[in-house]
XYZ file of C-alpha atoms in Angstrom:
746
model
C 63.893 39.697 -11.635
C 64.129 39.374 -15.399
C 64.087 42.046 -17.986
C 64.049 41.867 -21.781
C 65.064 44.664 -24.122
C 64.443 45.129 -27.811
C 66.493 46.772 -30.523
C 64.857 48.919 -33.158
C 64.718 47.188 -36.513
C 67.150 48.101 -39.226
C 64.641 47.560 -41.978
C 61.120 46.378 -42.425
C 60.092 43.182 -44.079
C 57.889 42.643 -47.074
C 56.630 46.154 -47.355
C 54.938 45.325 -50.603
C 52.835 42.187 -50.553
C 53.263 41.826 -54.301
C 57.054 41.473 -53.989
C 58.744 38.162 -53.237
C 61.683 38.391 -50.854
C 64.350 35.862 -51.914
C 66.010 35.951 -48.524
C 62.678 35.210 -46.866
C 62.064 32.239 -49.168
C 65.534 30.777 -48.579
C 65.126 31.266 -44.863
C 61.784 29.456 -45.035
C 63.553 26.446 -46.555
C 66.019 26.381 -43.680
C 63.252 26.743 -41.112
C 61.519 23.674 -42.527
C 64.652 21.587 -43.034
C 63.242 18.742 -40.932
C 60.106 18.593 -43.083
C 62.269 18.610 -46.224
C 64.487 15.840 -44.876
C 61.526 13.700 -43.806
C 59.692 14.055 -47.118
C 62.896 13.332 -49.049
C 63.478 10.215 -46.952
C 59.880 9.067 -47.410
C 60.098 9.413 -51.191
C 63.486 7.679 -51.282
C 62.106 4.774 -49.236
C 59.080 4.609 -51.526
C 61.439 4.455 -54.516
C 63.443 1.701 -52.849
C 60.289 -0.311 -52.167
C 59.118 0.179 -55.756
C 62.486 -0.872 -57.185
C 62.565 -3.923 -54.923
C 59.037 -5.094 -55.683
C 59.069 -4.350 -59.421
C 59.527 -7.228 -61.840
C 63.199 -7.324 -62.959
C 63.864 -6.911 -66.679
C 66.812 -8.801 -68.184
C 68.659 -8.401 -71.478
C 70.147 -10.942 -73.860
C 72.366 -10.096 -76.827
C 73.840 -11.750 -79.911
C 76.233 -10.730 -82.685
C 75.566 -11.211 -86.426
C 77.784 -10.346 -89.423
C 76.443 -9.242 -92.816
C 79.150 -10.150 -95.360
C 79.624 -8.596 -98.767
C 77.209 -10.222 -101.217
C 78.388 -11.077 -104.719
C 76.119 -11.382 -107.717
C 75.123 -14.750 -109.142
C 76.543 -13.791 -112.542
C 80.310 -13.113 -112.546
C 81.098 -9.498 -113.130
C 77.597 -8.313 -112.290
C 78.664 -7.150 -108.826
C 80.225 -3.730 -109.298
C 79.941 -2.449 -105.739
C 83.665 -1.863 -105.604
C 83.054 1.060 -107.932
C 81.004 2.778 -105.192
C 83.294 2.207 -102.209
C 81.383 1.521 -98.941
C 78.127 3.134 -100.038
C 76.730 -0.095 -101.492
C 77.783 -2.058 -98.415
C 76.068 0.361 -96.039
C 72.911 0.166 -98.122
C 73.070 -3.621 -98.072
C 73.511 -3.654 -94.269
C 70.570 -1.302 -93.787
C 68.444 -3.550 -95.967
C 69.350 -6.603 -93.919
C 68.487 -4.731 -90.680
C 65.026 -3.961 -92.012
C 64.572 -7.568 -93.110
C 65.693 -8.804 -89.700
C 63.072 -6.658 -87.934
C 60.255 -7.495 -90.352
C 57.122 -9.485 -89.527
C 58.282 -12.099 -92.054
C 61.192 -13.034 -89.780
C 59.659 -12.340 -86.368
C 56.410 -14.081 -87.247
C 58.317 -17.310 -87.865
C 60.101 -16.808 -84.541
C 56.711 -16.537 -82.782
C 55.602 -19.784 -84.430
C 58.755 -21.629 -83.384
C 58.949 -20.404 -79.756
C 55.230 -20.174 -78.815
C 55.542 -16.511 -77.885
C 51.844 -16.163 -78.587
C 51.124 -18.075 -75.343
C 51.571 -16.091 -72.119
C 51.104 -17.531 -68.621
C 50.450 -15.102 -65.747
C 50.290 -16.609 -62.248
C 47.787 -15.103 -59.828
C 49.716 -13.530 -56.946
C 49.044 -11.545 -53.804
C 48.676 -7.788 -54.299
C 51.864 -5.681 -54.351
C 54.288 -8.216 -52.811
C 53.053 -11.408 -54.456
C 55.463 -11.345 -57.415
C 58.381 -10.514 -55.139
C 57.586 -13.434 -52.805
C 57.313 -15.769 -55.768
C 60.626 -14.596 -57.248
C 62.315 -15.139 -53.891
C 61.020 -18.697 -53.837
C 58.834 -18.292 -50.750
C 56.685 -21.408 -50.549
C 52.998 -21.438 -49.764
C 52.294 -21.179 -45.997
C 49.784 -23.509 -44.405
C 47.148 -20.831 -43.868
C 47.122 -20.090 -47.641
C 46.108 -23.609 -48.636
C 43.337 -23.484 -51.215
C 43.991 -19.816 -52.013
C 44.108 -18.770 -55.671
C 47.549 -17.148 -55.337
C 50.624 -18.853 -56.798
C 53.743 -19.132 -54.638
C 57.376 -20.065 -55.147
C 58.013 -23.415 -56.842
C 54.501 -23.622 -58.338
C 54.637 -23.781 -62.152
C 52.527 -24.334 -65.253
C 53.831 -25.325 -68.708
C 51.692 -25.570 -71.862
C 52.928 -27.543 -74.840
C 50.040 -26.761 -77.196
C 47.236 -24.201 -77.358
C 45.383 -23.865 -80.642
C 42.405 -21.525 -80.920
C 40.093 -20.501 -83.724
C 40.633 -16.796 -83.330
C 42.817 -14.937 -85.806
C 43.148 -11.316 -84.750
C 41.812 -11.109 -81.205
C 43.406 -12.133 -77.918
C 41.872 -15.039 -75.997
C 42.092 -14.887 -72.205
C 41.541 -18.038 -70.124
C 41.772 -19.004 -66.466
C 43.313 -22.322 -65.436
C 42.696 -23.533 -61.874
C 44.592 -26.470 -60.401
C 42.428 -29.253 -58.943
C 45.373 -31.210 -57.555
C 46.812 -34.557 -58.671
C 47.575 -33.253 -62.173
C 44.023 -32.147 -62.942
C 42.799 -28.677 -63.783
C 39.681 -26.660 -64.579
C 39.589 -24.259 -67.546
C 37.403 -21.124 -67.496
C 36.837 -18.209 -69.845
C 37.342 -14.535 -69.012
C 33.810 -14.293 -67.577
C 34.381 -17.202 -65.187
C 32.330 -19.770 -67.136
C 33.755 -23.272 -66.968
C 34.927 -24.601 -70.344
C 36.048 -28.029 -69.223
C 38.381 -30.094 -67.064
C 41.554 -31.802 -68.175
C 44.581 -33.795 -67.095
C 48.270 -33.056 -67.531
C 49.624 -34.665 -70.710
C 46.192 -35.164 -72.314
C 44.635 -32.925 -74.966
C 41.559 -30.979 -73.878
C 39.221 -30.041 -76.719
C 36.653 -27.274 -76.190
C 33.947 -26.743 -78.804
C 32.801 -23.191 -77.916
C 35.009 -21.269 -78.263
C 36.926 -23.908 -80.173
C 40.367 -24.619 -78.801
C 42.765 -27.466 -78.123
C 44.905 -27.350 -74.983
C 47.664 -29.671 -73.847
C 49.244 -28.972 -70.454
C 52.771 -30.359 -70.267
C 53.359 -29.655 -66.568
C 51.274 -28.440 -63.621
C 53.044 -28.335 -60.275
C 50.629 -26.460 -58.000
C 48.219 -27.418 -55.198
C 44.470 -27.301 -55.556
C 43.135 -23.764 -55.841
C 46.182 -22.177 -57.462
C 45.064 -20.195 -60.499
C 46.919 -19.123 -63.630
C 45.813 -16.727 -66.371
C 46.551 -18.119 -69.844
C 46.594 -15.607 -72.705
C 46.550 -16.748 -76.320
C 47.705 -13.774 -78.370
C 47.072 -13.329 -82.050
C 50.097 -13.916 -84.261
C 50.214 -10.217 -85.137
C 50.028 -9.105 -81.479
C 52.795 -11.533 -80.466
C 54.931 -10.423 -83.426
C 54.520 -6.742 -82.581
C 55.369 -7.423 -78.935
C 58.576 -9.200 -79.968
C 59.404 -6.376 -82.364
C 58.980 -3.764 -79.614
C 61.474 -5.617 -77.385
C 64.080 -6.271 -80.106
C 66.770 -3.703 -80.817
C 69.244 -3.917 -83.724
C 72.318 -1.700 -83.841
C 75.404 -1.656 -86.059
C 78.808 -2.153 -84.441
C 81.306 0.326 -85.786
C 81.264 1.941 -89.223
C 81.092 -0.121 -92.416
C 81.761 -3.333 -90.473
C 78.500 -5.065 -91.345
C 78.301 -6.398 -87.787
C 74.929 -6.160 -86.034
C 74.317 -6.273 -82.281
C 70.908 -7.755 -81.420
C 69.457 -7.165 -77.934
C 66.191 -8.459 -76.510
C 64.666 -7.460 -73.161
C 62.091 -9.219 -71.001
C 61.413 -10.707 -67.560
C 62.279 -14.334 -68.466
C 65.960 -15.024 -69.153
C 65.339 -18.430 -70.745
C 62.718 -16.992 -73.086
C 65.124 -14.212 -74.111
C 67.906 -16.624 -75.099
C 65.489 -18.955 -76.869
C 63.767 -16.176 -78.805
C 66.986 -14.411 -79.803
C 68.633 -17.626 -81.028
C 65.480 -18.460 -82.988
C 65.568 -14.994 -84.558
C 69.157 -15.520 -85.699
C 68.417 -18.954 -87.150
C 65.311 -17.797 -89.026
C 67.219 -14.830 -90.421
C 70.103 -17.068 -91.521
C 67.764 -19.597 -93.153
C 65.808 -16.996 -95.098
C 69.083 -15.370 -96.237
C 70.329 -18.656 -97.630
C 66.970 -19.303 -99.258
C 67.015 -15.842 -100.780
C 70.521 -16.329 -102.214
C 69.573 -19.711 -103.626
C 66.421 -18.191 -105.112
C 68.519 -15.730 -107.118
C 70.589 -18.532 -108.554
C 67.428 -20.481 -109.320
C 65.893 -17.576 -111.230
C 69.082 -17.087 -113.279
C 69.229 -20.800 -114.042
C 65.626 -20.828 -115.225
C 66.399 -17.924 -117.572
C 69.436 -19.690 -119.047
C 67.564 -22.950 -119.518
C 65.044 -21.038 -121.606
C 67.771 -19.437 -123.749
C 69.991 -22.489 -124.465
C 67.544 -24.288 -126.801
C 66.988 -21.111 -128.769
C 70.728 -20.492 -129.160
C 71.257 -24.123 -130.203
C 68.587 -23.818 -132.855
C 70.078 -20.552 -134.132
C 73.536 -22.218 -134.293
C 72.227 -25.097 -136.398
C 70.504 -22.719 -138.789
C 73.653 -20.606 -139.121
C 75.803 -23.688 -139.913
C 73.343 -24.914 -142.529
C 73.204 -21.548 -144.298
C 77.041 -21.345 -144.333
C 77.415 -24.827 -145.827
C 74.760 -24.199 -148.486
C 76.393 -20.936 -149.561
C 79.833 -22.518 -149.908
C 78.416 -25.261 -152.087
C 76.675 -22.751 -154.277
C 79.641 -20.353 -154.642
C 82.469 -22.916 -154.531
C 84.055 -20.639 -151.842
C 85.624 -22.637 -149.036
C 88.312 -20.566 -147.325
C 88.536 -16.945 -146.137
C 91.446 -14.655 -146.773
C 93.717 -13.645 -143.874
C 92.216 -10.162 -143.763
C 88.708 -11.510 -143.687
C 89.626 -14.067 -141.012
C 91.088 -11.327 -138.812
C 87.920 -9.214 -139.113
C 85.819 -12.260 -138.349
C 87.711 -13.004 -135.130
C 87.275 -9.425 -133.907
C 83.599 -9.365 -134.686
C 83.065 -12.703 -132.919
C 84.865 -11.364 -129.828
C 82.706 -8.238 -129.796
C 79.517 -10.271 -130.208
C 80.536 -12.547 -127.315
C 81.183 -9.540 -125.100
C 77.832 -8.026 -126.033
C 76.089 -11.269 -125.266
C 77.772 -11.458 -121.877
C 76.680 -7.898 -121.099
C 73.120 -8.758 -122.032
C 73.168 -11.589 -119.493
C 74.473 -9.225 -116.859
C 71.831 -6.664 -117.795
C 69.058 -9.226 -117.361
C 70.187 -9.828 -113.777
C 70.827 -6.196 -112.925
C 67.373 -5.271 -114.206
C 65.902 -7.347 -111.384
C 68.008 -5.624 -108.740
C 68.493 -2.004 -109.870
C 66.852 0.747 -111.886
C 68.389 2.223 -115.022
C 69.595 5.239 -113.021
C 71.683 3.099 -110.686
C 75.452 3.677 -111.147
C 76.139 -0.049 -111.719
C 73.411 -0.302 -114.357
C 74.584 2.897 -116.072
C 78.199 1.647 -116.229
C 77.068 -1.533 -117.944
C 75.032 0.400 -120.524
C 77.998 2.662 -121.308
C 80.255 -0.362 -121.892
C 77.591 -1.894 -124.108
C 77.352 1.272 -126.225
C 81.150 1.301 -126.646
C 81.136 -2.261 -127.998
C 78.286 -1.397 -130.365
C 80.312 1.485 -131.807
C 83.343 -0.773 -132.300
C 81.148 -3.348 -134.010
C 79.831 -0.687 -136.396
C 83.396 0.328 -137.413
C 84.292 -3.272 -138.236
C 81.204 -3.643 -140.372
C 82.208 -0.547 -142.353
C 85.647 -2.095 -143.058
C 84.152 -5.318 -144.322
C 81.899 -3.507 -146.806
C 84.935 -3.110 -149.193
C 85.486 -6.884 -149.469
C 84.267 -8.851 -152.501
C 80.629 -9.868 -152.328
C 81.496 -13.546 -151.928
C 83.873 -12.867 -149.079
C 81.358 -10.570 -147.389
C 78.648 -13.198 -147.486
C 80.951 -15.934 -146.214
C 82.124 -13.551 -143.476
C 78.558 -12.857 -142.364
C 77.567 -16.505 -142.308
C 80.770 -17.582 -140.571
C 80.319 -14.813 -138.017
C 76.823 -16.009 -137.200
C 78.053 -19.566 -136.745
C 80.958 -18.694 -134.507
C 79.027 -16.119 -132.454
C 76.197 -18.549 -131.810
C 78.689 -21.253 -130.975
C 80.487 -18.941 -128.492
C 77.220 -17.926 -126.889
C 76.103 -21.534 -126.640
C 79.315 -22.545 -124.885
C 79.045 -19.592 -122.491
C 75.495 -20.452 -121.566
C 76.353 -24.108 -120.966
C 79.262 -23.116 -118.742
C 77.138 -20.609 -116.843
C 74.425 -23.192 -116.262
C 76.971 -25.485 -114.668
C 78.195 -22.649 -112.439
C 74.669 -21.803 -111.313
C 73.942 -25.404 -110.483
C 77.024 -25.419 -108.262
C 75.954 -22.089 -106.685
C 72.471 -23.406 -105.969
C 73.833 -26.542 -104.382
C 76.393 -24.756 -102.216
C 74.649 -21.518 -101.258
C 75.642 -20.414 -97.729
C 74.288 -16.853 -97.763
C 76.077 -13.708 -96.628
C 74.951 -13.855 -92.968
C 77.165 -15.329 -90.263
C 76.277 -15.714 -86.574
C 79.297 -14.618 -84.562
C 77.914 -14.877 -81.006
C 74.918 -16.896 -79.896
C 72.409 -15.292 -77.530
C 73.489 -14.893 -73.903
C 71.521 -13.348 -71.014
C 73.787 -10.593 -69.706
C 71.887 -9.586 -66.535
C 69.264 -7.242 -65.146
C 68.835 -3.899 -66.875
C 65.684 -2.642 -65.121
C 64.573 -1.429 -62.708
C 67.793 0.425 -61.857
C 67.505 0.561 -58.096
C 70.068 3.265 -57.363
C 68.699 5.532 -60.086
C 65.096 5.068 -58.946
C 65.982 5.778 -55.314
C 67.953 8.862 -56.350
C 65.172 10.171 -58.594
C 62.530 9.485 -55.942
C 64.610 11.233 -53.282
C 65.207 14.247 -55.499
C 61.483 14.313 -56.341
C 60.637 14.347 -52.640
C 63.185 17.085 -52.062
C 61.790 19.221 -54.875
C 58.199 18.609 -53.788
C 58.984 19.646 -50.214
C 60.768 22.763 -51.440
C 57.889 23.650 -53.766
C 55.350 23.224 -50.960
C 57.362 25.392 -48.591
C 58.147 28.045 -51.192
C 54.520 28.224 -52.293
C 53.364 28.593 -48.713
C 56.007 31.235 -48.090
C 55.209 33.111 -51.316
C 51.461 32.988 -50.742
C 51.686 33.677 -47.014
C 50.515 37.219 -46.317
C 50.540 36.934 -42.551
C 51.938 39.799 -40.497
C 55.499 39.081 -39.412
C 56.691 42.429 -38.058
C 55.339 45.332 -35.949
C 56.142 47.694 -38.808
C 53.448 46.065 -40.954
C 50.847 46.852 -38.269
C 52.111 50.401 -37.905
C 51.795 50.862 -41.672
C 48.098 50.074 -41.197
C 47.872 52.918 -38.675
C 47.614 50.622 -35.643
C 49.941 51.139 -32.658
C 51.710 48.028 -31.385
C 51.538 47.860 -27.595
C 53.581 44.685 -27.284
C 55.355 41.996 -29.277
C 55.035 38.709 -27.394
C 57.420 35.958 -28.463
C 56.428 32.298 -28.492
C 57.356 30.865 -25.106
C 60.432 28.621 -25.067
C 59.056 26.602 -22.163
C 55.802 26.014 -24.034
C 57.725 24.781 -27.081
C 59.737 22.388 -24.930
C 56.614 21.084 -23.238
C 54.708 20.539 -26.466
C 56.167 17.054 -26.789
C 54.346 15.897 -23.684
C 51.332 18.204 -23.600
C 49.784 19.699 -26.707
C 49.685 23.506 -26.459
C 47.106 25.830 -27.793
C 48.482 28.642 -29.974
C 49.925 31.308 -27.763
C 50.768 28.961 -24.931
C 47.424 27.916 -23.325
C 47.597 24.158 -22.930
C 44.916 21.528 -22.984
C 45.581 19.639 -19.777
C 42.850 17.138 -18.930
C 44.201 16.269 -15.515
C 42.172 16.744 -12.336
C 40.492 20.151 -12.189
C 41.640 21.232 -8.726
C 41.234 25.001 -9.140
C 44.988 25.536 -9.489
C 46.422 28.527 -11.353
C 49.878 26.930 -11.551
C 49.377 26.197 -15.255
C 49.559 29.933 -16.005
C 52.892 30.743 -17.583
C 53.241 33.908 -15.482
C 52.981 31.760 -12.336
C 54.899 28.715 -13.564
C 57.828 30.515 -15.221
C 57.832 34.233 -14.381
C 61.215 34.730 -16.094
C 59.987 33.505 -19.455
C 60.468 35.885 -22.383
C 56.722 35.897 -23.114
C 55.957 36.940 -19.526
C 58.540 39.702 -19.765
C 56.820 40.987 -22.900
C 53.456 40.895 -21.099
C 54.970 42.962 -18.280
C 55.896 45.508 -20.937
C 52.278 45.398 -22.112
C 51.162 46.043 -18.516
C 53.253 49.217 -18.450
C 51.916 50.400 -21.809
C 48.323 49.740 -20.724
C 48.803 51.759 -17.543
C 49.138 54.921 -19.625
C 46.720 53.873 -22.397
C 43.846 53.190 -19.985
C 44.299 56.514 -18.270
C 42.580 58.019 -21.302
C 39.831 55.388 -21.292
C 36.327 55.882 -19.919
C 36.505 52.846 -17.654
C 38.827 50.253 -16.168
C 37.581 47.620 -18.602
C 39.956 46.096 -21.186
C 38.680 44.035 -24.137
C 41.042 41.495 -25.721
C 39.800 40.442 -29.182
C 41.230 39.249 -32.467
C 40.358 38.618 -36.116
C 40.311 34.798 -35.948
C 40.336 31.955 -33.406
C 43.397 30.151 -31.952
C 45.650 33.225 -31.954
C 46.349 33.355 -28.196
C 43.687 35.751 -26.843
C 42.993 33.595 -23.774
C 46.687 33.146 -23.093
C 47.274 36.894 -23.114
C 44.133 37.634 -21.086
C 44.918 35.196 -18.273
C 48.653 35.902 -18.068
C 48.123 39.661 -18.333
C 45.696 39.361 -15.462
C 48.246 37.412 -13.428
C 51.006 39.944 -14.127
C 48.776 42.880 -13.176
C 47.638 41.038 -10.019
C 51.286 40.602 -9.031
C 51.558 44.421 -9.227
C 48.997 44.749 -6.379
C 46.006 45.355 -8.658
C 42.701 43.610 -8.067
C 42.082 41.957 -11.428
C 39.221 39.881 -12.761
C 39.418 37.976 -16.069
C 36.042 37.420 -17.737
C 35.571 34.768 -20.418
C 33.291 36.645 -22.814
C 33.277 33.825 -25.383
C 30.181 31.925 -24.309
C 30.458 29.660 -27.361
C 33.950 28.187 -27.217
C 35.761 30.019 -24.423
C 38.392 28.063 -22.500
C 39.656 30.438 -19.812
C 38.446 27.863 -17.282
C 41.053 25.414 -18.584
C 43.846 27.755 -17.470
C 42.494 27.478 -13.892
C 41.725 23.755 -14.105
C 38.018 24.100 -13.384
C 34.726 23.500 -15.178
C 33.022 26.102 -17.353
C 29.557 25.899 -15.757
C 28.473 28.562 -13.282
C 29.762 31.510 -15.253
C 28.774 34.410 -17.500
C 25.886 32.707 -19.301
C 24.236 31.780 -15.984
C 24.652 35.344 -14.740
C 23.075 36.872 -17.853
C 20.203 34.396 -17.820
C 19.460 35.256 -14.151
C 20.352 31.844 -12.790
C 23.337 33.140 -10.806
C 24.086 36.259 -8.764
C 26.989 38.498 -9.693
C 29.144 37.646 -6.704
C 28.570 33.898 -7.124
C 30.020 33.931 -10.648
C 33.338 35.467 -9.577
C 35.930 32.828 -8.582
C 39.254 33.370 -6.884
C 42.566 31.773 -7.865
C 45.808 30.868 -6.118
C 47.334 34.055 -7.520
C 46.677 36.798 -5.007
C 44.368 39.591 -6.282
C 43.439 37.522 -9.371
C 39.823 36.431 -9.900
C 38.044 35.093 -12.954
C 34.628 34.405 -14.445
C 34.068 31.349 -16.693
C 31.943 31.393 -19.842
C 29.271 29.196 -18.275
C 27.140 26.707 -20.160
C 26.943 27.368 -23.879
C 23.654 29.216 -24.517
C 21.765 29.191 -27.859
C 21.719 33.040 -28.070
C 24.983 34.554 -26.741
C 24.656 37.846 -28.679
C 21.158 38.488 -27.369
C 22.279 37.852 -23.773
C 25.112 40.373 -24.151
C 22.693 43.042 -25.375
C 20.548 42.823 -22.233
C 20.778 45.382 -19.407
C 21.929 42.669 -17.008
C 25.270 42.459 -18.834
C 25.826 46.213 -18.327
C 24.909 45.836 -14.653
C 27.358 42.961 -14.303
C 30.159 45.024 -15.870
C 29.375 47.904 -13.492
C 29.569 45.487 -10.577
C 32.984 44.253 -11.699
C 34.309 47.772 -12.309
C 33.293 48.808 -8.769
C 34.912 45.811 -7.095
C 38.098 45.443 -9.145
C 40.871 47.727 -10.341
C 41.063 46.074 -13.764
C 38.488 44.090 -15.703
C 39.919 42.035 -18.603
C 37.366 40.515 -20.981
C 38.402 37.770 -23.401
C 36.031 37.973 -26.397
C 35.323 35.789 -29.448
C 36.920 36.587 -32.838
C 35.383 39.714 -34.320
C 35.317 38.278 -37.856
C 33.373 35.241 -36.664
C 30.663 36.821 -34.498
C 29.587 40.310 -33.328
C 30.041 39.587 -29.615
C 33.334 41.502 -29.448
C 31.730 44.675 -30.848
C 28.839 44.422 -28.357
C 31.221 43.988 -25.432
C 33.707 46.603 -26.656
C 30.939 49.209 -26.889
C 30.644 49.092 -23.077
C 34.386 49.104 -22.328
C 36.958 51.872 -22.356
C 39.899 50.138 -24.056
C 40.002 47.535 -26.835
C 43.136 45.744 -28.040
C 43.402 43.337 -30.964
C 45.665 40.278 -30.809
C 47.430 39.479 -34.094
C 49.093 36.091 -34.520
C 52.570 36.080 -36.058
C 52.466 34.774 -39.645
C 48.752 33.875 -39.438
C 46.636 36.997 -39.605
C 46.926 38.977 -42.822
C 46.809 42.780 -43.129
C 43.508 42.407 -44.982
C 41.967 40.482 -42.094
C 43.171 43.094 -39.620
C 41.701 45.922 -41.666
C 38.344 44.146 -41.948
C 38.358 43.412 -38.205
C 39.102 47.070 -37.412
C 36.303 48.153 -39.735
C 33.921 45.677 -38.099
C 34.709 47.127 -34.669
C 34.392 50.698 -35.927
C 30.999 49.874 -37.423
C 29.904 48.701 -33.966
C 31.062 51.949 -32.420
C 34.258 50.534 -30.935
C 37.537 52.428 -31.316
C 40.509 50.091 -31.540
C 43.264 51.330 -29.235
C 46.078 49.218 -30.635
C 47.377 45.713 -31.329
C 49.460 42.988 -29.723
C 51.690 40.904 -32.016
C 51.644 37.473 -30.407
C 53.662 34.239 -30.737
C 56.573 35.779 -32.610
C 59.316 33.336 -33.603
C 62.891 33.882 -34.573
C 63.415 32.067 -37.882
C 66.012 32.009 -40.607
C 63.366 33.348 -42.972
C 63.200 36.548 -40.959
C 66.398 36.830 -38.940
C 68.371 38.266 -41.852
C 66.256 41.416 -41.983
C 63.470 42.678 -39.839
C 64.237 40.355 -36.985
C 67.531 41.941 -36.156
C 65.678 43.658 -33.332
C 64.419 40.415 -31.833
C 64.739 39.615 -28.137
C 68.471 39.251 -27.922
C 69.071 40.020 -24.243
C 67.784 38.508 -21.042
C 68.731 39.804 -17.613
C 67.956 37.199 -14.956
C 68.577 37.053 -11.230
C 71.289 34.743 -10.063
């Protein structure tokens, strides 16, 4: 003998459907921990597969130094006056030049980056197989896919297009021959490795340097425009400064081909170095051109000044200057030479800076100072005799022009040496080297994918828990004004057996073995000590007193929706009552989809529908079972009009027959929210109970079902909360009363 007791709950659960119980949500996560773990593992494995099959991306780097650049005219470089500001500006300028289309476009021309070859591979795993060097199997002979060791190299591809991308298909014909097609599949021509193929429309010239692939292997050849190839290179190139005010640049380039990365990055450095040298030499060339224009003019002015001085001396018989006049002349000549030198500097700075630049402003201030000093000297010489003043002026012009002429000649020689030996201010410290794979980062991808799976599983469970309005406690039913006659837990034995035999909700199993008329599949017969059976025994006791007030010995078991365990409760309640020496008959009132016959391992034909249609007598429809005092009536063959059959007088006569011959008539009816059969049957029975499935049926459904029965004239006696489970989501609160004790015979 077994007996199960319950403890009154300490508090009710989710009294307000609009409130979210944090403890319930956390418990729901724990209840579904296996689902969370499985989904997390699936996502992590998917991330691992993605990281493994993705094309690896490598990175190459190089180091370049931008040295301090001096001006082509001595003294013109005044960056030391500004500290490191000018150097930082110069480095930033060089970075922009290095990333410009002027530099990268030349790199594209030198390295053929405008030609891209894409081998045709198998879907998903084709690239991975090719990277691993897996050779073509025999059964793939003639297939368009490219396998490990099969290559194509193009030495020349010239097309007429300028801004658009040309896409071609090259198919190997074997023995070094190939067929060229356009994007639409039209054949453009056939060629041989090493020979130039000329196509007129669209015009192009193609020379294949190497083709190592069997017949059928196909490659996609893309001829990019120069601008598209340049922009692609620019998007992959990164330039960063190393340290502060060092002038050292770190160049990195990423891509799937390590050889192409090293080749492209080295070409970028060389093009940048060459243009820097050319730019420095160009500055010297411009300065030299300016000086070559000025030297003849200065020479002519010097000759004129000498002639005027000689003529004046002959006219005035004045040959020598006094000491005072000679001293003034030397100072004035020095000032004129300095002014002339500043003018040369100004001509160069005007090409590089604006007048507001600090270097340019410093030069102008120095020039104004010399002009003021020159003016003071001229005032002093105004007191000299007229002859001395004139000789002074003419001598000054001669000596100034002579000084300027010598300076220009010397500067021209310096510029010629600068132009011949220009090395630029760029120095390559480290050549390009492929450092290794930078993407995809396998560990990071697997971790992110696993966390994504974890979060997705948690979101799914939390959303289901938050949106779930199913009844999970007897108190919720009592708040609706419905007495709870029994709380039936989900059978442990049924849960253990679900791995071998799929169970219907509530414990009625689909067992398609031989239908031998056995009632051994009933839980009350198979495992009478089960907790569910003990709860049904408690229901038997409650019904004994409830049906005393009823008008008949007929009990209707209904529910709001299907698959909530009505048949399980009907059959096992019948078995439990039969074991208490009551003559019990269980009637399958669901003539559409009833399955009471499955509990007794027999067919459904020869049941209620045949009785109501007059094809079968009352006594012939009643079948006995192995359980003493327990009989049952199947649903019969599914009729087209079940509701109409139930409304006939023959159904009332059949119920009277059963009531006279049995102590208890239990009728399993269809869901009340689906059809009206339950209301029709309940109208002719004394007691009606509604089965509510734990966590499935909502309070709203129960209220509508009760209203539907009341509309049909049926008074609902109470409810049965079926298939209750003890979960972490509920054990912290309103499941403290759960079935905690079992008293079994030894």
